[in-house]
Amino acid sequence: MSDKKRLILSAAQRVFARKGYRSASIQEIAGEAGVAKGSIYLHFRSKDELALAAVADVYDRVRRRLAELEADEGLTPRERFVRQLEEQLAVGEDNAEWIRRLWLEQADGIHEAMPGFVLRIRAETTEWLLRSIRNMYGEACAPYACDIALMMQGALGEVIGFHLLGGKPIEPQRLARYLASRMDDIAAGLARSGERPLVEGRELDALMRRLAGGRGPASWQAAIRKLRERLDAVRADGAVRGELEEALGLLAAEASKMLPSRVFLRAMLGHVRALAPEPLRSDVERLAREMLDA
């Protein structure tokens, strides 16, 4: 992201916090950022798109930090979970005022893509919870992983919503440890109960796929992984192969963002098309159609 685009997003978040989304104007955001009003329209087509990008920017920052903690081999599974939870809550606290105002003004109606964002965040949160639960509690709780994940997702949403809507400060460390301890209680209770789980993994997977419509970022990443795997089996010039691997990596990184740049996607897909050996071209074309038509 360019420095100017980052400057505009930060300014928009501050103005939304002071005035709310509906009352904020592009002129006020430009003044806050110290740029000409026209400069904003070079990056965002409307205030709606700017608000959408502001939400995406916050969530992308959270995801990057979660990925860093996921890769930290010095943490136990429980320490990793608590730290990841703290990071999410801390970002919520840092952005609480403008997110609260956006929420009260019915954010789903701000941009046509917002409901899709909400579903994607829900799906990714569920996936993170399932992975954490399985790593923390092992086989004893494996049958109940979906039940625990859904209960914790509900608890997270309600607790954070209470703090945001009520204007109550979030205490990231205290709240993360409290919620992790409650998850311990739920897991231990279910493991002792011997009851039949309410939700099984295949049911939850099917729901997430249905909500995503079978397309979108998850399927893009799967298609890019398939291309990279197939590249291993295809003869290609060493330099071309290295450049194609790098291009696919950049494409995957951009596609993982909540609001990927269509200009960047189009340019990178064109580059991948130009480099792809014959056996991969039909797969590349299929991926390009899906990503650019979304």
PDB file of C-alpha atoms in Angstrom:
ATOM      1  CA  MET A   1       0.000   0.000   0.000  1.00  0.00           C
ATOM      2  CA  SER A   2       1.344   3.446  -0.919  1.00  0.00           C
ATOM      3  CA  ASP A   3       2.163   5.975   1.799  1.00  0.00           C
ATOM      4  CA  LYS A   4      -0.553   8.332   0.548  1.00  0.00           C
ATOM      5  CA  LYS A   5      -3.218   5.626   0.555  1.00  0.00           C
ATOM      6  CA  ARG A   6      -2.228   4.678   4.111  1.00  0.00           C
ATOM      7  CA  LEU A   7      -2.419   8.370   5.097  1.00  0.00           C
ATOM      8  CA  ILE A   8      -5.934   8.676   3.665  1.00  0.00           C
ATOM      9  CA  LEU A   9      -7.155   5.504   5.396  1.00  0.00           C
ATOM     10  CA  SER A  10      -5.809   6.658   8.764  1.00  0.00           C
ATOM     11  CA  ALA A  11      -7.434  10.058   8.305  1.00  0.00           C
ATOM     12  CA  ALA A  12     -10.759   8.455   7.371  1.00  0.00           C
ATOM     13  CA  GLN A  13     -10.692   6.307  10.493  1.00  0.00           C
ATOM     14  CA  ARG A  14     -10.124   9.376  12.685  1.00  0.00           C
ATOM     15  CA  VAL A  15     -12.908  11.354  11.020  1.00  0.00           C
ATOM     16  CA  PHE A  16     -15.320   8.397  11.236  1.00  0.00           C
ATOM     17  CA  ALA A  17     -14.473   8.158  14.956  1.00  0.00           C
ATOM     18  CA  ARG A  18     -15.322  11.846  15.546  1.00  0.00           C
ATOM     19  CA  LYS A  19     -18.358  12.274  13.311  1.00  0.00           C
ATOM     20  CA  GLY A  20     -19.598   8.833  12.333  1.00  0.00           C
ATOM     21  CA  TYR A  21     -19.741   7.486   8.816  1.00  0.00           C
ATOM     22  CA  ARG A  22     -22.919   9.225   7.662  1.00  0.00           C
ATOM     23  CA  SER A  23     -21.878  12.711   8.784  1.00  0.00           C
ATOM     24  CA  ALA A  24     -18.276  12.497   7.569  1.00  0.00           C
ATOM     25  CA  SER A  25     -17.482  14.051   4.199  1.00  0.00           C
ATOM     26  CA  ILE A  26     -14.728  13.380   1.699  1.00  0.00           C
ATOM     27  CA  GLN A  27     -13.684  17.033   2.065  1.00  0.00           C
ATOM     28  CA  GLU A  28     -13.220  16.614   5.829  1.00  0.00           C
ATOM     29  CA  ILE A  29     -11.216  13.423   5.318  1.00  0.00           C
ATOM     30  CA  ALA A  30      -9.030  15.191   2.742  1.00  0.00           C
ATOM     31  CA  GLY A  31      -8.440  18.025   5.203  1.00  0.00           C
ATOM     32  CA  GLU A  32      -7.559  15.563   7.971  1.00  0.00           C
ATOM     33  CA  ALA A  33      -5.085  13.818   5.657  1.00  0.00           C
ATOM     34  CA  GLY A  34      -3.637  17.074   4.365  1.00  0.00           C
ATOM     35  CA  VAL A  35      -4.321  16.183   0.727  1.00  0.00           C
ATOM     36  CA  ALA A  36      -6.487  17.590  -2.046  1.00  0.00           C
ATOM     37  CA  LYS A  37     -10.008  16.168  -2.293  1.00  0.00           C
ATOM     38  CA  GLY A  38      -9.219  14.889  -5.773  1.00  0.00           C
ATOM     39  CA  SER A  39      -6.330  12.841  -4.404  1.00  0.00           C
ATOM     40  CA  ILE A  40      -8.768  10.659  -2.498  1.00  0.00           C
ATOM     41  CA  TYR A  41     -10.653   9.828  -5.697  1.00  0.00           C
ATOM     42  CA  LEU A  42      -7.402   8.602  -7.250  1.00  0.00           C
ATOM     43  CA  HIS A  43      -7.483   5.764  -4.680  1.00  0.00           C
ATOM     44  CA  PHE A  44     -11.174   5.348  -3.775  1.00  0.00           C
ATOM     45  CA  ARG A  45     -14.220   5.819  -5.996  1.00  0.00           C
ATOM     46  CA  SER A  46     -16.545   6.853  -3.169  1.00  0.00           C
ATOM     47  CA  LYS A  47     -16.904   7.288   0.579  1.00  0.00           C
ATOM     48  CA  ASP A  48     -18.506   3.834   0.659  1.00  0.00           C
ATOM     49  CA  GLU A  49     -15.419   2.278  -0.891  1.00  0.00           C
ATOM     50  CA  LEU A  50     -13.184   4.210   1.504  1.00  0.00           C
ATOM     51  CA  ALA A  51     -15.133   2.877   4.506  1.00  0.00           C
ATOM     52  CA  LEU A  52     -14.887  -0.641   3.122  1.00  0.00           C
ATOM     53  CA  ALA A  53     -11.128  -0.234   2.683  1.00  0.00           C
ATOM     54  CA  ALA A  54     -10.814   1.078   6.253  1.00  0.00           C
ATOM     55  CA  VAL A  55     -12.463  -2.085   7.612  1.00  0.00           C
ATOM     56  CA  ALA A  56     -10.337  -4.287   5.354  1.00  0.00           C
ATOM     57  CA  ASP A  57      -7.154  -2.507   6.423  1.00  0.00           C
ATOM     58  CA  VAL A  58      -7.812  -3.189  10.107  1.00  0.00           C
ATOM     59  CA  TYR A  59      -8.613  -6.840   9.489  1.00  0.00           C
ATOM     60  CA  ASP A  60      -5.583  -7.357   7.234  1.00  0.00           C
ATOM     61  CA  ARG A  61      -3.344  -5.985   9.997  1.00  0.00           C
ATOM     62  CA  VAL A  62      -4.879  -8.457  12.450  1.00  0.00           C
ATOM     63  CA  ARG A  63      -4.378 -11.356  10.044  1.00  0.00           C
ATOM     64  CA  ARG A  64      -0.724 -10.480   9.444  1.00  0.00           C
ATOM     65  CA  ARG A  65      -0.053 -10.416  13.191  1.00  0.00           C
ATOM     66  CA  LEU A  66      -1.883 -13.720  13.728  1.00  0.00           C
ATOM     67  CA  ALA A  67       0.223 -15.299  10.992  1.00  0.00           C
ATOM     68  CA  GLU A  68       3.430 -14.062  12.675  1.00  0.00           C
ATOM     69  CA  LEU A  69       2.361 -15.626  15.971  1.00  0.00           C
ATOM     70  CA  GLU A  70       1.321 -18.831  14.189  1.00  0.00           C
ATOM     71  CA  ALA A  71       4.889 -19.167  12.927  1.00  0.00           C
ATOM     72  CA  ASP A  72       6.467 -18.558  16.360  1.00  0.00           C
ATOM     73  CA  GLU A  73       7.720 -22.011  17.355  1.00  0.00           C
ATOM     74  CA  GLY A  74       8.728 -20.755  20.803  1.00  0.00           C
ATOM     75  CA  LEU A  75       5.092 -20.579  21.907  1.00  0.00           C
ATOM     76  CA  THR A  76       2.999 -23.454  23.222  1.00  0.00           C
ATOM     77  CA  PRO A  77      -0.408 -23.878  21.526  1.00  0.00           C
ATOM     78  CA  ARG A  78      -2.157 -22.243  24.483  1.00  0.00           C
ATOM     79  CA  GLU A  79       0.304 -19.342  24.682  1.00  0.00           C
ATOM     80  CA  ARG A  80      -0.119 -18.807  20.939  1.00  0.00           C
ATOM     81  CA  PHE A  81      -3.912 -18.767  21.242  1.00  0.00           C
ATOM     82  CA  VAL A  82      -3.898 -16.262  24.116  1.00  0.00           C
ATOM     83  CA  ARG A  83      -1.418 -13.993  22.320  1.00  0.00           C
ATOM     84  CA  GLN A  84      -3.462 -14.132  19.111  1.00  0.00           C
ATOM     85  CA  LEU A  85      -6.602 -13.322  21.048  1.00  0.00           C
ATOM     86  CA  GLU A  86      -4.853 -10.406  22.754  1.00  0.00           C
ATOM     87  CA  GLU A  87      -3.785  -9.020  19.362  1.00  0.00           C
ATOM     88  CA  GLN A  88      -7.335  -9.109  18.032  1.00  0.00           C
ATOM     89  CA  LEU A  89      -8.726  -7.442  21.132  1.00  0.00           C
ATOM     90  CA  ALA A  90      -5.971  -4.807  21.151  1.00  0.00           C
ATOM     91  CA  VAL A  91      -6.735  -3.830  17.561  1.00  0.00           C
ATOM     92  CA  GLY A  92     -10.418  -3.679  18.495  1.00  0.00           C
ATOM     93  CA  GLU A  93      -9.587  -1.352  21.386  1.00  0.00           C
ATOM     94  CA  ASP A  94      -7.371   0.881  19.209  1.00  0.00           C
ATOM     95  CA  ASN A  95     -10.136   1.268  16.631  1.00  0.00           C
ATOM     96  CA  ALA A  96     -13.125   1.016  18.967  1.00  0.00           C
ATOM     97  CA  GLU A  97     -14.685   4.441  18.444  1.00  0.00           C
ATOM     98  CA  TRP A  98     -14.976   4.480  14.663  1.00  0.00           C
ATOM     99  CA  ILE A  99     -15.881   0.762  14.484  1.00  0.00           C
ATOM    100  CA  ARG A 100     -18.605   1.387  17.080  1.00  0.00           C
ATOM    101  CA  ARG A 101     -20.008   4.268  15.037  1.00  0.00           C
ATOM    102  CA  LEU A 102     -19.876   2.195  11.851  1.00  0.00           C
ATOM    103  CA  TRP A 103     -21.656  -0.649  13.637  1.00  0.00           C
ATOM    104  CA  LEU A 104     -24.400   1.633  15.004  1.00  0.00           C
ATOM    105  CA  GLU A 105     -24.947   3.050  11.517  1.00  0.00           C
ATOM    106  CA  GLN A 106     -25.585  -0.457  10.166  1.00  0.00           C
ATOM    107  CA  ALA A 107     -22.325  -1.124   8.378  1.00  0.00           C
ATOM    108  CA  ASP A 108     -23.858  -3.855   6.204  1.00  0.00           C
ATOM    109  CA  GLY A 109     -25.668  -1.129   4.262  1.00  0.00           C
ATOM    110  CA  ILE A 110     -22.570   0.954   3.584  1.00  0.00           C
ATOM    111  CA  HIS A 111     -21.237  -1.103   0.672  1.00  0.00           C
ATOM    112  CA  GLU A 112     -22.576  -4.087  -1.248  1.00  0.00           C
ATOM    113  CA  ALA A 113     -19.423  -6.070  -0.415  1.00  0.00           C
ATOM    114  CA  MET A 114     -19.718  -5.587   3.368  1.00  0.00           C
ATOM    115  CA  PRO A 115     -21.924  -8.641   4.057  1.00  0.00           C
ATOM    116  CA  GLY A 116     -19.397 -10.781   2.175  1.00  0.00           C
ATOM    117  CA  PHE A 117     -16.637  -9.365   4.371  1.00  0.00           C
ATOM    118  CA  VAL A 118     -18.598 -10.288   7.483  1.00  0.00           C
ATOM    119  CA  LEU A 119     -19.079 -13.858   6.245  1.00  0.00           C
ATOM    120  CA  ARG A 120     -15.399 -14.158   5.373  1.00  0.00           C
ATOM    121  CA  ILE A 121     -14.317 -12.902   8.798  1.00  0.00           C
ATOM    122  CA  ARG A 122     -16.711 -15.378  10.398  1.00  0.00           C
ATOM    123  CA  ALA A 123     -15.336 -18.273   8.330  1.00  0.00           C
ATOM    124  CA  GLU A 124     -11.705 -17.360   9.042  1.00  0.00           C
ATOM    125  CA  THR A 125     -12.393 -16.913  12.759  1.00  0.00           C
ATOM    126  CA  THR A 126     -14.040 -20.344  12.878  1.00  0.00           C
ATOM    127  CA  GLU A 127     -11.078 -21.917  11.079  1.00  0.00           C
ATOM    128  CA  TRP A 128      -8.627 -20.276  13.514  1.00  0.00           C
ATOM    129  CA  LEU A 129     -10.640 -21.435  16.525  1.00  0.00           C
ATOM    130  CA  LEU A 130     -10.843 -25.016  15.232  1.00  0.00           C
ATOM    131  CA  ARG A 131      -7.102 -25.138  14.609  1.00  0.00           C
ATOM    132  CA  SER A 132      -6.353 -23.692  18.058  1.00  0.00           C
ATOM    133  CA  ILE A 133      -8.743 -26.078  19.824  1.00  0.00           C
ATOM    134  CA  ARG A 134      -7.270 -29.150  18.154  1.00  0.00           C
ATOM    135  CA  ASN A 135      -3.723 -28.036  18.920  1.00  0.00           C
ATOM    136  CA  MET A 136      -4.488 -27.166  22.542  1.00  0.00           C
ATOM    137  CA  TYR A 137      -6.651 -30.095  23.614  1.00  0.00           C
ATOM    138  CA  GLY A 138      -5.671 -32.940  21.286  1.00  0.00           C
ATOM    139  CA  GLU A 139      -7.647 -36.118  20.732  1.00  0.00           C
ATOM    140  CA  ALA A 140      -9.673 -35.869  23.950  1.00  0.00           C
ATOM    141  CA  CYS A 141     -11.637 -32.928  22.584  1.00  0.00           C
ATOM    142  CA  ALA A 142     -11.337 -33.586  18.842  1.00  0.00           C
ATOM    143  CA  PRO A 143     -14.994 -34.747  18.505  1.00  0.00           C
ATOM    144  CA  TYR A 144     -16.178 -31.528  20.190  1.00  0.00           C
ATOM    145  CA  ALA A 145     -13.939 -29.079  18.287  1.00  0.00           C
ATOM    146  CA  CYS A 146     -16.818 -27.639  16.236  1.00  0.00           C
ATOM    147  CA  ASP A 147     -19.097 -27.268  19.264  1.00  0.00           C
ATOM    148  CA  ILE A 148     -16.351 -25.464  21.211  1.00  0.00           C
ATOM    149  CA  ALA A 149     -15.482 -23.235  18.232  1.00  0.00           C
ATOM    150  CA  LEU A 150     -19.081 -22.136  17.712  1.00  0.00           C
ATOM    151  CA  MET A 151     -19.627 -21.421  21.418  1.00  0.00           C
ATOM    152  CA  MET A 152     -16.398 -19.416  21.599  1.00  0.00           C
ATOM    153  CA  GLN A 153     -17.234 -17.516  18.430  1.00  0.00           C
ATOM    154  CA  GLY A 154     -20.555 -16.552  19.981  1.00  0.00           C
ATOM    155  CA  ALA A 155     -18.870 -15.522  23.224  1.00  0.00           C
ATOM    156  CA  LEU A 156     -16.266 -13.438  21.409  1.00  0.00           C
ATOM    157  CA  GLY A 157     -18.857 -11.642  19.321  1.00  0.00           C
ATOM    158  CA  GLU A 158     -21.127 -10.872  22.263  1.00  0.00           C
ATOM    159  CA  VAL A 159     -18.370  -9.763  24.641  1.00  0.00           C
ATOM    160  CA  ILE A 160     -16.691  -7.531  22.058  1.00  0.00           C
ATOM    161  CA  GLY A 161     -20.071  -6.189  20.955  1.00  0.00           C
ATOM    162  CA  PHE A 162     -20.981  -5.333  24.558  1.00  0.00           C
ATOM    163  CA  HIS A 163     -17.726  -3.426  25.015  1.00  0.00           C
ATOM    164  CA  LEU A 164     -17.995  -1.572  21.717  1.00  0.00           C
ATOM    165  CA  LEU A 165     -21.684  -0.683  21.915  1.00  0.00           C
ATOM    166  CA  GLY A 166     -21.531   0.143  25.612  1.00  0.00           C
ATOM    167  CA  GLY A 167     -18.368   2.213  25.287  1.00  0.00           C
ATOM    168  CA  LYS A 168     -16.676   0.027  27.886  1.00  0.00           C
ATOM    169  CA  PRO A 169     -12.877  -0.125  27.456  1.00  0.00           C
ATOM    170  CA  ILE A 170     -11.500  -3.453  26.271  1.00  0.00           C
ATOM    171  CA  GLU A 171      -8.694  -4.832  28.439  1.00  0.00           C
ATOM    172  CA  PRO A 172      -6.946  -7.124  25.923  1.00  0.00           C
ATOM    173  CA  GLN A 173      -4.734  -9.102  28.310  1.00  0.00           C
ATOM    174  CA  ARG A 174      -7.369  -9.641  30.997  1.00  0.00           C
ATOM    175  CA  LEU A 175     -10.134 -10.439  28.520  1.00  0.00           C
ATOM    176  CA  ALA A 176      -7.949 -12.820  26.469  1.00  0.00           C
ATOM    177  CA  ARG A 177      -6.991 -14.827  29.540  1.00  0.00           C
ATOM    178  CA  TYR A 178     -10.556 -14.838  30.821  1.00  0.00           C
ATOM    179  CA  LEU A 179     -11.930 -16.141  27.515  1.00  0.00           C
ATOM    180  CA  ALA A 180      -9.159 -18.733  27.178  1.00  0.00           C
ATOM    181  CA  SER A 181      -9.970 -20.022  30.665  1.00  0.00           C
ATOM    182  CA  ARG A 182     -13.655 -20.266  29.768  1.00  0.00           C
ATOM    183  CA  MET A 183     -12.695 -22.259  26.686  1.00  0.00           C
ATOM    184  CA  ASP A 184     -10.708 -24.593  28.969  1.00  0.00           C
ATOM    185  CA  ASP A 185     -13.840 -25.052  31.097  1.00  0.00           C
ATOM    186  CA  ILE A 186     -16.022 -25.828  28.072  1.00  0.00           C
ATOM    187  CA  ALA A 187     -13.484 -28.280  26.636  1.00  0.00           C
ATOM    188  CA  ALA A 188     -13.006 -30.096  29.949  1.00  0.00           C
ATOM    189  CA  GLY A 189     -16.749 -30.323  30.535  1.00  0.00           C
ATOM    190  CA  LEU A 190     -17.469 -31.753  27.102  1.00  0.00           C
ATOM    191  CA  ALA A 191     -14.601 -34.236  27.323  1.00  0.00           C
ATOM    192  CA  ARG A 192     -16.016 -35.500  30.655  1.00  0.00           C
ATOM    193  CA  SER A 193     -19.601 -35.626  29.438  1.00  0.00           C
ATOM    194  CA  GLY A 194     -19.190 -38.242  26.749  1.00  0.00           C
ATOM    195  CA  GLU A 195     -22.214 -36.711  24.992  1.00  0.00           C
ATOM    196  CA  ARG A 196     -22.673 -36.862  21.251  1.00  0.00           C
ATOM    197  CA  PRO A 197     -21.393 -33.634  19.624  1.00  0.00           C
ATOM    198  CA  LEU A 198     -24.010 -31.228  18.326  1.00  0.00           C
ATOM    199  CA  VAL A 199     -22.012 -30.282  15.211  1.00  0.00           C
ATOM    200  CA  GLU A 200     -19.585 -32.428  13.244  1.00  0.00           C
ATOM    201  CA  GLY A 201     -16.698 -31.175  11.134  1.00  0.00           C
ATOM    202  CA  ARG A 202     -18.232 -32.036   7.775  1.00  0.00           C
ATOM    203  CA  GLU A 203     -21.402 -30.100   8.672  1.00  0.00           C
ATOM    204  CA  LEU A 204     -19.446 -26.971   9.560  1.00  0.00           C
ATOM    205  CA  ASP A 205     -17.246 -27.274   6.463  1.00  0.00           C
ATOM    206  CA  ALA A 206     -20.328 -27.590   4.262  1.00  0.00           C
ATOM    207  CA  LEU A 207     -21.883 -24.500   5.849  1.00  0.00           C
ATOM    208  CA  MET A 208     -18.748 -22.397   5.335  1.00  0.00           C
ATOM    209  CA  ARG A 209     -18.507 -23.481   1.696  1.00  0.00           C
ATOM    210  CA  ARG A 210     -22.169 -22.629   1.154  1.00  0.00           C
ATOM    211  CA  LEU A 211     -21.814 -19.199   2.739  1.00  0.00           C
ATOM    212  CA  ALA A 212     -18.802 -18.490   0.517  1.00  0.00           C
ATOM    213  CA  GLY A 213     -20.743 -19.610  -2.543  1.00  0.00           C
ATOM    214  CA  GLY A 214     -17.939 -21.978  -3.528  1.00  0.00           C
ATOM    215  CA  ARG A 215     -15.929 -19.047  -4.913  1.00  0.00           C
ATOM    216  CA  GLY A 216     -13.815 -16.221  -3.616  1.00  0.00           C
ATOM    217  CA  PRO A 217     -10.505 -15.999  -1.719  1.00  0.00           C
ATOM    218  CA  ALA A 218     -10.494 -19.564  -0.386  1.00  0.00           C
ATOM    219  CA  SER A 219     -10.988 -21.084  -3.839  1.00  0.00           C
ATOM    220  CA  TRP A 220      -8.466 -18.639  -5.336  1.00  0.00           C
ATOM    221  CA  GLN A 221      -5.825 -19.774  -2.866  1.00  0.00           C
ATOM    222  CA  ALA A 222      -6.613 -23.429  -3.595  1.00  0.00           C
ATOM    223  CA  ALA A 223      -6.257 -22.797  -7.346  1.00  0.00           C
ATOM    224  CA  ILE A 224      -2.939 -20.972  -6.859  1.00  0.00           C
ATOM    225  CA  ARG A 225      -1.632 -23.832  -4.682  1.00  0.00           C
ATOM    226  CA  LYS A 226      -2.634 -26.297  -7.402  1.00  0.00           C
ATOM    227  CA  LEU A 227      -0.752 -24.257 -10.010  1.00  0.00           C
ATOM    228  CA  ARG A 228       2.360 -24.185  -7.840  1.00  0.00           C
ATOM    229  CA  GLU A 229       2.154 -27.953  -7.317  1.00  0.00           C
ATOM    230  CA  ARG A 230       1.692 -28.591 -11.028  1.00  0.00           C
ATOM    231  CA  LEU A 231       4.640 -26.326 -11.783  1.00  0.00           C
ATOM    232  CA  ASP A 232       6.850 -28.799  -9.924  1.00  0.00           C
ATOM    233  CA  ALA A 233       5.931 -31.486 -12.463  1.00  0.00           C
ATOM    234  CA  VAL A 234       6.294 -29.313 -15.580  1.00  0.00           C
ATOM    235  CA  ARG A 235       9.533 -28.766 -17.415  1.00  0.00           C
ATOM    236  CA  ALA A 236      10.369 -25.101 -17.531  1.00  0.00           C
ATOM    237  CA  ASP A 237      13.441 -22.951 -17.964  1.00  0.00           C
ATOM    238  CA  GLY A 238      15.045 -22.286 -14.574  1.00  0.00           C
ATOM    239  CA  ALA A 239      14.813 -18.491 -14.790  1.00  0.00           C
ATOM    240  CA  VAL A 240      11.219 -18.595 -16.050  1.00  0.00           C
ATOM    241  CA  ARG A 241      10.277 -21.083 -13.368  1.00  0.00           C
ATOM    242  CA  GLY A 242      11.727 -18.889 -10.630  1.00  0.00           C
ATOM    243  CA  GLU A 243       9.926 -15.813 -11.961  1.00  0.00           C
ATOM    244  CA  LEU A 244       6.648 -17.723 -12.236  1.00  0.00           C
ATOM    245  CA  GLU A 245       6.958 -19.014  -8.668  1.00  0.00           C
ATOM    246  CA  GLU A 246       7.576 -15.459  -7.454  1.00  0.00           C
ATOM    247  CA  ALA A 247       4.605 -14.134  -9.455  1.00  0.00           C
ATOM    248  CA  LEU A 248       2.285 -16.808  -8.033  1.00  0.00           C
ATOM    249  CA  GLY A 249       3.517 -15.974  -4.525  1.00  0.00           C
ATOM    250  CA  LEU A 250       2.745 -12.276  -5.032  1.00  0.00           C
ATOM    251  CA  LEU A 251      -0.642 -13.163  -6.507  1.00  0.00           C
ATOM    252  CA  ALA A 252      -1.467 -15.343  -3.481  1.00  0.00           C
ATOM    253  CA  ALA A 253      -0.402 -12.585  -1.061  1.00  0.00           C
ATOM    254  CA  GLU A 254      -2.592  -9.970  -2.775  1.00  0.00           C
ATOM    255  CA  ALA A 255      -5.548 -12.354  -3.134  1.00  0.00           C
ATOM    256  CA  SER A 256      -5.439 -13.076   0.609  1.00  0.00           C
ATOM    257  CA  LYS A 257      -6.230  -9.441   1.461  1.00  0.00           C
ATOM    258  CA  MET A 258      -9.737  -8.482   2.451  1.00  0.00           C
ATOM    259  CA  LEU A 259      -9.823  -5.914  -0.352  1.00  0.00           C
ATOM    260  CA  PRO A 260      -7.263  -6.954  -2.985  1.00  0.00           C
ATOM    261  CA  SER A 261      -6.249  -4.437  -5.642  1.00  0.00           C
ATOM    262  CA  ARG A 262      -7.930  -5.381  -8.919  1.00  0.00           C
ATOM    263  CA  VAL A 263      -5.268  -3.416 -10.796  1.00  0.00           C
ATOM    264  CA  PHE A 264      -2.542  -5.496  -9.131  1.00  0.00           C
ATOM    265  CA  LEU A 265      -4.454  -8.760  -9.683  1.00  0.00           C
ATOM    266  CA  ARG A 266      -4.984  -7.974 -13.362  1.00  0.00           C
ATOM    267  CA  ALA A 267      -1.334  -7.052 -13.887  1.00  0.00           C
ATOM    268  CA  MET A 268      -0.010 -10.093 -12.020  1.00  0.00           C
ATOM    269  CA  LEU A 269      -2.390 -12.475 -13.792  1.00  0.00           C
ATOM    270  CA  GLY A 270      -1.194 -11.053 -17.116  1.00  0.00           C
ATOM    271  CA  HIS A 271       2.376 -11.716 -16.056  1.00  0.00           C
ATOM    272  CA  VAL A 272       1.525 -15.285 -14.993  1.00  0.00           C
ATOM    273  CA  ARG A 273      -0.244 -15.836 -18.338  1.00  0.00           C
ATOM    274  CA  ALA A 274       2.851 -14.689 -20.239  1.00  0.00           C
ATOM    275  CA  LEU A 275       5.160 -16.983 -18.252  1.00  0.00           C
ATOM    276  CA  ALA A 276       2.986 -20.104 -17.910  1.00  0.00           C
ATOM    277  CA  PRO A 277       4.096 -23.166 -19.923  1.00  0.00           C
ATOM    278  CA  GLU A 278       1.454 -24.732 -22.191  1.00  0.00           C
ATOM    279  CA  PRO A 279       0.242 -27.434 -19.734  1.00  0.00           C
ATOM    280  CA  LEU A 280      -0.701 -24.771 -17.170  1.00  0.00           C
ATOM    281  CA  ARG A 281      -2.398 -22.225 -19.424  1.00  0.00           C
ATOM    282  CA  SER A 282      -5.948 -23.539 -19.166  1.00  0.00           C
ATOM    283  CA  ASP A 283      -5.691 -23.495 -15.335  1.00  0.00           C
ATOM    284  CA  VAL A 284      -4.312 -19.957 -15.416  1.00  0.00           C
ATOM    285  CA  GLU A 285      -7.158 -18.790 -17.667  1.00  0.00           C
ATOM    286  CA  ARG A 286      -9.733 -20.389 -15.369  1.00  0.00           C
ATOM    287  CA  LEU A 287      -8.206 -18.667 -12.340  1.00  0.00           C
ATOM    288  CA  ALA A 288      -8.088 -15.321 -14.159  1.00  0.00           C
ATOM    289  CA  ARG A 289     -11.770 -15.525 -15.096  1.00  0.00           C
ATOM    290  CA  GLU A 290     -12.784 -16.341 -11.540  1.00  0.00           C
ATOM    291  CA  MET A 291     -10.681 -13.633  -9.907  1.00  0.00           C
ATOM    292  CA  LEU A 292     -11.515 -10.846 -12.331  1.00  0.00           C
ATOM    293  CA  ASP A 293     -15.233 -11.632 -12.583  1.00  0.00           C
ATOM    294  CA  ALA A 294     -15.701 -11.771  -8.790  1.00  0.00           C
TER     295      ALA A 294
END
